[in-house]
PDB file of C-alpha atoms in Angstrom:
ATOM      1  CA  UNK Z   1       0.000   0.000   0.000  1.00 76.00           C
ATOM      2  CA  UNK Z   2       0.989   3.742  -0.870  1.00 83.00           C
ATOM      3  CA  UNK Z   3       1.895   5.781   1.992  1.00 89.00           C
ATOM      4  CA  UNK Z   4       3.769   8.752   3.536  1.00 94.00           C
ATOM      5  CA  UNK Z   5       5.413   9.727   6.899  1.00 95.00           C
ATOM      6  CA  UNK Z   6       6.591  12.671   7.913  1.00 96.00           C
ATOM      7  CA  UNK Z   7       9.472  12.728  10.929  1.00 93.00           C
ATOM      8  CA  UNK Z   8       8.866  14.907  13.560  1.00 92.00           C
ATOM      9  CA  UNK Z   9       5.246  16.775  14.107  1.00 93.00           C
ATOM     10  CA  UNK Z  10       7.305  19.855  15.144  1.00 96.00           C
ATOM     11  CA  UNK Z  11      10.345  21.315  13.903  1.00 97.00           C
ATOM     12  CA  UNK Z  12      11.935  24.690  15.187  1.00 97.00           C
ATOM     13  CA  UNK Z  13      14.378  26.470  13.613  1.00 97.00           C
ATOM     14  CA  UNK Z  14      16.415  30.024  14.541  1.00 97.00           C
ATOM     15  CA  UNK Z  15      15.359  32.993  11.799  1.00 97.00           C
ATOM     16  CA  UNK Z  16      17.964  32.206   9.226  1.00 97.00           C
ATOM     17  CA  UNK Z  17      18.805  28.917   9.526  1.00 98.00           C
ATOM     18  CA  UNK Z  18      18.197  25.996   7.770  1.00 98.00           C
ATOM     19  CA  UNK Z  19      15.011  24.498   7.316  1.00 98.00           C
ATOM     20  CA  UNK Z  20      14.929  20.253   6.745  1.00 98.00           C
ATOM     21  CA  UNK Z  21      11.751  18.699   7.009  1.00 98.00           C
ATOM     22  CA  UNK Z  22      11.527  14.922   6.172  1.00 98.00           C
ATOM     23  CA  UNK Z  23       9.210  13.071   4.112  1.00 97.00           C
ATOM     24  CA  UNK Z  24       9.464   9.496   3.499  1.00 97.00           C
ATOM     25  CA  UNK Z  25       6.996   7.195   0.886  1.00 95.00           C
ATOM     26  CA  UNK Z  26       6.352   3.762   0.199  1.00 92.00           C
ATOM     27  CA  UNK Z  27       4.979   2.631  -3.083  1.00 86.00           C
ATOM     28  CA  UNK Z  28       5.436   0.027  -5.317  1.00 81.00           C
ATOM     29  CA  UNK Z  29       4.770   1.915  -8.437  1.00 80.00           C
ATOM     30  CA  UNK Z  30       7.200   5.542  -9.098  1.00 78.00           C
ATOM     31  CA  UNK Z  31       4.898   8.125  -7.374  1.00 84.00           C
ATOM     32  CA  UNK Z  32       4.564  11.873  -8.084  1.00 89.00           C
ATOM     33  CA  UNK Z  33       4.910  13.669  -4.844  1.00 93.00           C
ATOM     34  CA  UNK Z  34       4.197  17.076  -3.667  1.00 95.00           C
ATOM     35  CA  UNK Z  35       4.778  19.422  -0.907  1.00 97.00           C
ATOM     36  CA  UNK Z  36       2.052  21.739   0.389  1.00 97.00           C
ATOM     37  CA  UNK Z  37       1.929  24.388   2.932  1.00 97.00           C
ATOM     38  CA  UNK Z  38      -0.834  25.320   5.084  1.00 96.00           C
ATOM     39  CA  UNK Z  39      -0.937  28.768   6.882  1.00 94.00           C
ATOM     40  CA  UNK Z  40      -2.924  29.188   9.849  1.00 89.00           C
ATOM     41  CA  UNK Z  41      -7.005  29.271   8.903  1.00 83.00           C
ATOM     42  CA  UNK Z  42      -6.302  28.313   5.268  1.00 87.00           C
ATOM     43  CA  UNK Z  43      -6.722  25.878   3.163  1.00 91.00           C
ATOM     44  CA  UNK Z  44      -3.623  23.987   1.858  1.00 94.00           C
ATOM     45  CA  UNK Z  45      -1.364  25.569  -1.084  1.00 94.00           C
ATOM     46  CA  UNK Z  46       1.109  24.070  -3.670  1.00 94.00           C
ATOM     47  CA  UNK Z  47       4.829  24.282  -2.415  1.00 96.00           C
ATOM     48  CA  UNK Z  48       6.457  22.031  -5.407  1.00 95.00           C
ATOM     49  CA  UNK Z  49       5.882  18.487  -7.051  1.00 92.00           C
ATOM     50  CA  UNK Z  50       7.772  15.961  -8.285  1.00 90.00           C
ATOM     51  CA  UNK Z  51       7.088  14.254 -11.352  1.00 81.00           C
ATOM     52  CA  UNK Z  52      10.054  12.750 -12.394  1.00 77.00           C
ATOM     53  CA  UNK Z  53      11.158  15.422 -14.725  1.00 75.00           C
ATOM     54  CA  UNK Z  54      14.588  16.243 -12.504  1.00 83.00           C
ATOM     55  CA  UNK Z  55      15.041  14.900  -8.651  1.00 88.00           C
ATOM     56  CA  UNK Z  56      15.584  18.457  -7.410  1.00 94.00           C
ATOM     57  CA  UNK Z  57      12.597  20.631  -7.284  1.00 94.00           C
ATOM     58  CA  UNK Z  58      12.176  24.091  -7.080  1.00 94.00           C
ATOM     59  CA  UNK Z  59       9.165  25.834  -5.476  1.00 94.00           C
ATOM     60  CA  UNK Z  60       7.981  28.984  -4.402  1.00 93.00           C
ATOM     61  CA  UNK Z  61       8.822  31.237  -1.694  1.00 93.00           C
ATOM     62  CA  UNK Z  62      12.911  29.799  -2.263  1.00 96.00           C
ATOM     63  CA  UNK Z  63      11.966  26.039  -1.064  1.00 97.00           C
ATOM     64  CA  UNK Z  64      13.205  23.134  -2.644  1.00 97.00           C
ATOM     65  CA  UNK Z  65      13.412  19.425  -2.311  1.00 97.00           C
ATOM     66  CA  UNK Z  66      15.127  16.382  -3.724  1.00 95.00           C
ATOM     67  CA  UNK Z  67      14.003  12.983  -5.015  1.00 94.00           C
ATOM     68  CA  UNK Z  68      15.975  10.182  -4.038  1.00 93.00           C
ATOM     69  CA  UNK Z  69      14.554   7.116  -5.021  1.00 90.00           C
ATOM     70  CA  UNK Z  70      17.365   4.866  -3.044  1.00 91.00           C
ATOM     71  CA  UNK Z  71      16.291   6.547   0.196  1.00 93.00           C
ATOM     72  CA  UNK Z  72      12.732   6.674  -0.992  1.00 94.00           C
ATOM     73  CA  UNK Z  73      12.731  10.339   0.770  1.00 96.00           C
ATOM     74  CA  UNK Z  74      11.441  13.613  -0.629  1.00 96.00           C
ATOM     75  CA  UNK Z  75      12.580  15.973   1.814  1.00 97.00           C
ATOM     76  CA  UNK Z  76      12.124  19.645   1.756  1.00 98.00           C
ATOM     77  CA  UNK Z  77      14.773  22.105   2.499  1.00 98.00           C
ATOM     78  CA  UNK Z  78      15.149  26.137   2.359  1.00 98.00           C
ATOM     79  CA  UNK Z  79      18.678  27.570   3.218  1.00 97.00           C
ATOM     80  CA  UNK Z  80      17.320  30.481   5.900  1.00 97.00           C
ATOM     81  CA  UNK Z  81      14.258  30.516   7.498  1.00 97.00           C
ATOM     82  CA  UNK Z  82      11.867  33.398   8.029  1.00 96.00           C
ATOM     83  CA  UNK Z  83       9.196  34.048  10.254  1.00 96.00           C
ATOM     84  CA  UNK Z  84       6.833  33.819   7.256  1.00 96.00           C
ATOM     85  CA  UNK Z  85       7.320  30.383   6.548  1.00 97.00           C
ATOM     86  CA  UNK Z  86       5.778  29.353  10.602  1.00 97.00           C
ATOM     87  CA  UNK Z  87       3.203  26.916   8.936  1.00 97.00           C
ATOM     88  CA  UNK Z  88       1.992  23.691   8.816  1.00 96.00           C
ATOM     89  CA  UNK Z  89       3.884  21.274   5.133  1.00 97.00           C
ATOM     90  CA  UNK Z  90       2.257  18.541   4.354  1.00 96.00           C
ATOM     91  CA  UNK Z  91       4.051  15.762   1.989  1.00 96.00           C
ATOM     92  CA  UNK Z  92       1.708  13.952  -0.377  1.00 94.00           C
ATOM     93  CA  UNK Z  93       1.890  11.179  -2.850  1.00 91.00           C
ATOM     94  CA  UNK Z  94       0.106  10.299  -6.068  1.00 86.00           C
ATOM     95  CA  UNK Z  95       0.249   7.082  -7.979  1.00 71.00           C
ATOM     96  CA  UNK Z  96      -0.228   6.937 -11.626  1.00 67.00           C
ATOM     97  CA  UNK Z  97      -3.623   6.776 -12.403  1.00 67.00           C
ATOM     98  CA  UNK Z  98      -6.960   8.964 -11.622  1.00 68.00           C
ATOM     99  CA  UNK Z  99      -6.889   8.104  -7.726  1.00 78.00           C
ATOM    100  CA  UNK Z 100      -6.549  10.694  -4.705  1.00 84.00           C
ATOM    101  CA  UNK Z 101      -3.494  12.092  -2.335  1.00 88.00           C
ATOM    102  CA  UNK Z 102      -2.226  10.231   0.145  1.00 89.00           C
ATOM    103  CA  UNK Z 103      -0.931  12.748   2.785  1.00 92.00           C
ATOM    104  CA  UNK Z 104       1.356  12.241   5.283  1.00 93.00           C
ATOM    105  CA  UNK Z 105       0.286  13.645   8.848  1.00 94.00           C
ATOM    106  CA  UNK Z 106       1.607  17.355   8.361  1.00 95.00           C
ATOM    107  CA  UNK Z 107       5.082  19.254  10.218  1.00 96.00           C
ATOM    108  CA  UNK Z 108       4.324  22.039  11.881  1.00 96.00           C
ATOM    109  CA  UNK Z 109       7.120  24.723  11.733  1.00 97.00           C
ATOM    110  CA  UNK Z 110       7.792  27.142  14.185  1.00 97.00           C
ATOM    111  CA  UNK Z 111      10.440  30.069  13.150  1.00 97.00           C
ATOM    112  CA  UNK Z 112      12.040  31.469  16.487  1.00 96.00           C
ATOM    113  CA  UNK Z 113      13.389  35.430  15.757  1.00 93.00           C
TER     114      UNK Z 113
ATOM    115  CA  UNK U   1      -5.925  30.686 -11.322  1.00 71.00           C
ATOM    116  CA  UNK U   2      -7.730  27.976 -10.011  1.00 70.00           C
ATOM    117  CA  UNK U   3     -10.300  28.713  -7.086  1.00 90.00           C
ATOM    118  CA  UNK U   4     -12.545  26.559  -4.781  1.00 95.00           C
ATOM    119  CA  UNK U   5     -14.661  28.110  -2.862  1.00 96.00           C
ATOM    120  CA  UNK U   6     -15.991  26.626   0.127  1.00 96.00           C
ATOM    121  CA  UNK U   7     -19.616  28.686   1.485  1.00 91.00           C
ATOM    122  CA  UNK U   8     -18.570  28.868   5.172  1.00 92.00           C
ATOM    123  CA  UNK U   9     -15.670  29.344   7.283  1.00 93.00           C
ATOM    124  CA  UNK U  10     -16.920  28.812  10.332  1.00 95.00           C
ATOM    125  CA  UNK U  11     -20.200  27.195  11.423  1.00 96.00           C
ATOM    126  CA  UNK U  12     -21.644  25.884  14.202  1.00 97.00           C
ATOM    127  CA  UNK U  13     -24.491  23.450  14.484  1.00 97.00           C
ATOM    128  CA  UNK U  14     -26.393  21.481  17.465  1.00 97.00           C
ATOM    129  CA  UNK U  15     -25.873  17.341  17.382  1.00 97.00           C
ATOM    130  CA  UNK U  16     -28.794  15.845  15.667  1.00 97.00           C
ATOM    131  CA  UNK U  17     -28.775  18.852  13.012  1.00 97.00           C
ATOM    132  CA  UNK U  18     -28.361  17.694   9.356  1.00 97.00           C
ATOM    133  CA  UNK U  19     -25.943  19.862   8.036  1.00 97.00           C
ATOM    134  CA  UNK U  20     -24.500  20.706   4.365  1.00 97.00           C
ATOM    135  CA  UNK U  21     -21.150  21.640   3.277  1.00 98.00           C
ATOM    136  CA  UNK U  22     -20.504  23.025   0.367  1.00 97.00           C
ATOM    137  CA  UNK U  23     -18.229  23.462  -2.334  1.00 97.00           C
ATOM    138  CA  UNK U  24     -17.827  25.172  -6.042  1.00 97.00           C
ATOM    139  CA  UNK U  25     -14.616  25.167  -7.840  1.00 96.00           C
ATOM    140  CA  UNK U  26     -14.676  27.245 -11.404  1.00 93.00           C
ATOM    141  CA  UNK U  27     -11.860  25.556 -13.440  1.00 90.00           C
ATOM    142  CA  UNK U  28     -14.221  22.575 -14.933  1.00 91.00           C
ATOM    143  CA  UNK U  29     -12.896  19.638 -12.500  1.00 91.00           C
ATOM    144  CA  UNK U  30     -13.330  16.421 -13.567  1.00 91.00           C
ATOM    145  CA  UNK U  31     -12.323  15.339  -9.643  1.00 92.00           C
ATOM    146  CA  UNK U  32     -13.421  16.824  -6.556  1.00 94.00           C
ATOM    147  CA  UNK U  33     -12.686  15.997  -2.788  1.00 95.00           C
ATOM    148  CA  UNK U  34     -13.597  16.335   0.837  1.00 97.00           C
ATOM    149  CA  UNK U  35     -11.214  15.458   3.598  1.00 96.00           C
ATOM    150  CA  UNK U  36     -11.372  16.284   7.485  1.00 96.00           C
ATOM    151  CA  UNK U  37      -8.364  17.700   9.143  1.00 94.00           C
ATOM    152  CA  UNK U  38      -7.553  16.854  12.757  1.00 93.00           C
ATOM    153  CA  UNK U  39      -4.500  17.695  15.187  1.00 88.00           C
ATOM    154  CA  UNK U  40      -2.021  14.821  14.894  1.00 86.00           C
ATOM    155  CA  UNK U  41      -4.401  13.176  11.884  1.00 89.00           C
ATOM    156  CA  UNK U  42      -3.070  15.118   9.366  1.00 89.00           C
ATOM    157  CA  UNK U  43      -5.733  14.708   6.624  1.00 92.00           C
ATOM    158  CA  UNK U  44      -7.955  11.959   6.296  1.00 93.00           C
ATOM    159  CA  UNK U  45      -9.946  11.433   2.938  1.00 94.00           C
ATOM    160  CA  UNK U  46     -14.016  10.966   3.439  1.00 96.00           C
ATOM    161  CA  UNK U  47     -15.743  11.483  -0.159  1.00 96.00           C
ATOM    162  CA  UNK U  48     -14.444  11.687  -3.700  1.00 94.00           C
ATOM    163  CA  UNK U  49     -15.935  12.402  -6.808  1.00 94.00           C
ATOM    164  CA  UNK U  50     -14.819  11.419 -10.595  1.00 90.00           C
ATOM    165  CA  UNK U  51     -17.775  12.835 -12.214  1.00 90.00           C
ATOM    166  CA  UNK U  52     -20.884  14.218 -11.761  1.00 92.00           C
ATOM    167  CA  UNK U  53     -23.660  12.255  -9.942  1.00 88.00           C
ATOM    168  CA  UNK U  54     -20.411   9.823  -8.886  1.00 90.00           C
ATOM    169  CA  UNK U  55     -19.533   9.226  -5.935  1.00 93.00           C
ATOM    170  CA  UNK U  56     -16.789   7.249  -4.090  1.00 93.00           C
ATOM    171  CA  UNK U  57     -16.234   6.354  -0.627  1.00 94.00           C
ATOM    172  CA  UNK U  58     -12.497   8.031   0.836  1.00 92.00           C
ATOM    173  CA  UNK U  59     -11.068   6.351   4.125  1.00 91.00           C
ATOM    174  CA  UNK U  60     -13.772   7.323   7.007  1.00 95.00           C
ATOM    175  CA  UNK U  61     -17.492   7.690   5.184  1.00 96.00           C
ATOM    176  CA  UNK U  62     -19.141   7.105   8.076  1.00 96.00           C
ATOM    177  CA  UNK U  63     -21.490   9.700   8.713  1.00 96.00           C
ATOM    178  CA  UNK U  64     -21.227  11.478   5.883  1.00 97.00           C
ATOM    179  CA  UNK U  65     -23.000  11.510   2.592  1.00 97.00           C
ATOM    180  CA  UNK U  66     -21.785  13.936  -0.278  1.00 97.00           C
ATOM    181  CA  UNK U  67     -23.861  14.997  -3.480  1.00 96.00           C
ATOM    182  CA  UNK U  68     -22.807  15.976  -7.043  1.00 96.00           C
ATOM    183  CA  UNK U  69     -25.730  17.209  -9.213  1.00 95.00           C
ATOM    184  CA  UNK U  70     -23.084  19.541 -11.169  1.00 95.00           C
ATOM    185  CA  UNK U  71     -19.891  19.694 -12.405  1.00 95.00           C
ATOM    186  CA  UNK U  72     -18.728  22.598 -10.703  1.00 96.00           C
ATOM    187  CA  UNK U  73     -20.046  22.157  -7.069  1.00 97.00           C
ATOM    188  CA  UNK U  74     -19.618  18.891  -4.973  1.00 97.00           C
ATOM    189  CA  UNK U  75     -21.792  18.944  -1.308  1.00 97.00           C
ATOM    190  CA  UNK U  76     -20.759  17.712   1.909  1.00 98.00           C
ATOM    191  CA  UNK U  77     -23.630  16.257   4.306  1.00 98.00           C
ATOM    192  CA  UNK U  78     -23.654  15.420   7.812  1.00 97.00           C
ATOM    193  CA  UNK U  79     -27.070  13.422   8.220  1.00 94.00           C
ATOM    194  CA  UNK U  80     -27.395  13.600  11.943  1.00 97.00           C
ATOM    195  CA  UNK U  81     -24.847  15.079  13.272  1.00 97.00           C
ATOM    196  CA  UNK U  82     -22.397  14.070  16.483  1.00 97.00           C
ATOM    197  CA  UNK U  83     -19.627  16.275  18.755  1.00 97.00           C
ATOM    198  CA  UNK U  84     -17.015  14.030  17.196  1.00 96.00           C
ATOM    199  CA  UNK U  85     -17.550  15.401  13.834  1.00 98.00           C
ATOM    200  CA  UNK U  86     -16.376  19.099  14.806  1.00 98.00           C
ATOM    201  CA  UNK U  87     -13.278  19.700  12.632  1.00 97.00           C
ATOM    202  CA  UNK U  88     -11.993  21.533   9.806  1.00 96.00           C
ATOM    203  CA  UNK U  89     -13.059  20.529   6.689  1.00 97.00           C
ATOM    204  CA  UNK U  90     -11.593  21.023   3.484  1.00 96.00           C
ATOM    205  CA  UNK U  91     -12.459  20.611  -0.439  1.00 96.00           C
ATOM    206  CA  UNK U  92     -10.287  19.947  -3.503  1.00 95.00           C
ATOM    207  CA  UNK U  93     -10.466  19.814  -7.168  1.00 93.00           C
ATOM    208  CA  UNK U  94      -8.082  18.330  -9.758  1.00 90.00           C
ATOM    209  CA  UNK U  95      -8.559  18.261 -13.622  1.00 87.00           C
ATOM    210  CA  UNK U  96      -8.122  14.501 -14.804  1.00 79.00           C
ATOM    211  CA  UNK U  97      -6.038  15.143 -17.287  1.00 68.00           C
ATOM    212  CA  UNK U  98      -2.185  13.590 -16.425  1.00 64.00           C
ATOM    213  CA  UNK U  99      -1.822  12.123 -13.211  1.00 64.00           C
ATOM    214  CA  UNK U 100       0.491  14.561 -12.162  1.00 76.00           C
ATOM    215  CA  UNK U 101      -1.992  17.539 -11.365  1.00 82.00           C
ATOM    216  CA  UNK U 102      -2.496  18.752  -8.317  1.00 86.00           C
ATOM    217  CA  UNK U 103      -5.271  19.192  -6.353  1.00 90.00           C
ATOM    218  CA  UNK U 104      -5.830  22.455  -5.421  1.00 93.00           C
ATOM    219  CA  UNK U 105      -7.339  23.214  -1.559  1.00 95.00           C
ATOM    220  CA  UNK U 106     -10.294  25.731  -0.954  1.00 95.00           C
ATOM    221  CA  UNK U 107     -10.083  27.504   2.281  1.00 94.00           C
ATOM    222  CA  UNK U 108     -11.355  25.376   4.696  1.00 95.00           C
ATOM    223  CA  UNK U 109     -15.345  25.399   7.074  1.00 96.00           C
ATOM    224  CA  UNK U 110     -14.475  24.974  10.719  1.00 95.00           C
ATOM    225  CA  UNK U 111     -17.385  23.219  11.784  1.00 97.00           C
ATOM    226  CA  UNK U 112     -18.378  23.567  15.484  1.00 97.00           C
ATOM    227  CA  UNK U 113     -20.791  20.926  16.630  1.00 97.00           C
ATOM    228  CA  UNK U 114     -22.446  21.230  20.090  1.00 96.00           C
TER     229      UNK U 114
END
């Protein structure tokens, strides 16, 4: 079965440091994956997605993350935090085919100035 | 840009009330979604919908029942319903064409039940 896990429910980072947050699939077909990011009282927005174009992504607001099918990890990285990006990222997978996400269970982010 | 539009953001109803959700996205969706979010249970998937007047059952039905008359709009209902069903609910829309489309979030109803 398809599925996604996200390490650590809460990461906290220092303004300007790095920002890692892990993402790790299973599936036995090559998945398209995506990032989201959820700001408080919103709905959930696009970060980036993989679809096997290139194995490191770029998305918006200077995140990025990289496929590596040998780790079966998608994690998402951004070289210096600000206190903008304190939100909630969900990782998500997609198999081939018309079928839904399967999310993982969401990092919450907390920026400390 | 795409937008789904969900009618509430916040509403709260009494147990036993049947309550509707609903949803309208304006890109011509083939797919459309509703999923509950909870603290620590991420999102969990309850209805989906490939095409109008279809329906499919996500990971926790129970309780719900959703409704697709159109293309554009896809309804959320709550026949009777039960404290444990207060959450944040959100809707999503994808086009069907490759599988590598997103699906793209409206804003969320924070449903209060009491």
């Amino acid at each position: 079965a398809q599925s996604v896990t996200q390490l650590g429910s809460h990461v906290s980072v220092s303004e300007g440091a790095l920002v890692l947050l892990r993402c790790n699939y299973s599936s036995s077909v090559p998945p398209y994956l995506f990032w989201y990011v959820q700001y408080p009282n919103q709905g959930l927005q696009l970060l980036l997605k993989y679809t096997s174009a290139a194995t490191l992504v770029k998305g918006i607001n200077g995140f990025e993350a990289e496929f590596k099918k040998s780790e079966t990890s998608f994690h998402l990285t951004k070289p210096s935090a600000h206190m903008s990006d304190a939100a909630e990222y969900f990782c998500a997978l997609l198999r081939p085919g018309n079928t839904p996400l399967v999310f993982g269970k969401g990092t919450r982010l907390s920026v400390i100035a | 840009d795409v937008k789904v539009t969900q009618s509430s953001r916040y509403l709260v109803k009494r147990t036993g009330e049947k309550v509707f959700l609903e949803c309208v996205q304006d890109m011509d969706h083939e797919n459309m979604f509703w999923y509950r979010q909870d603290p620590g249970l991420g999102l969990r998937l309850i209805y989906f919908s490939y095409d109008v007047k279809m329906k499919e059952k996500g990971d926790i039905p129970e309780g719900y029942s959703v409704s697709r008359e159109k293309k554009e709009r896809f309804s959320l209902i709550l026949e009777s319903a039960s404290t444990n069903q207060t959450s944040m609910y959100l809707c999503a829309s994808k086009t069907e064409g490759s599988g590598n489309q997103p699906q793209h979030f409206g804003d969320g109803t924070r449903l209060s039940i009491l």
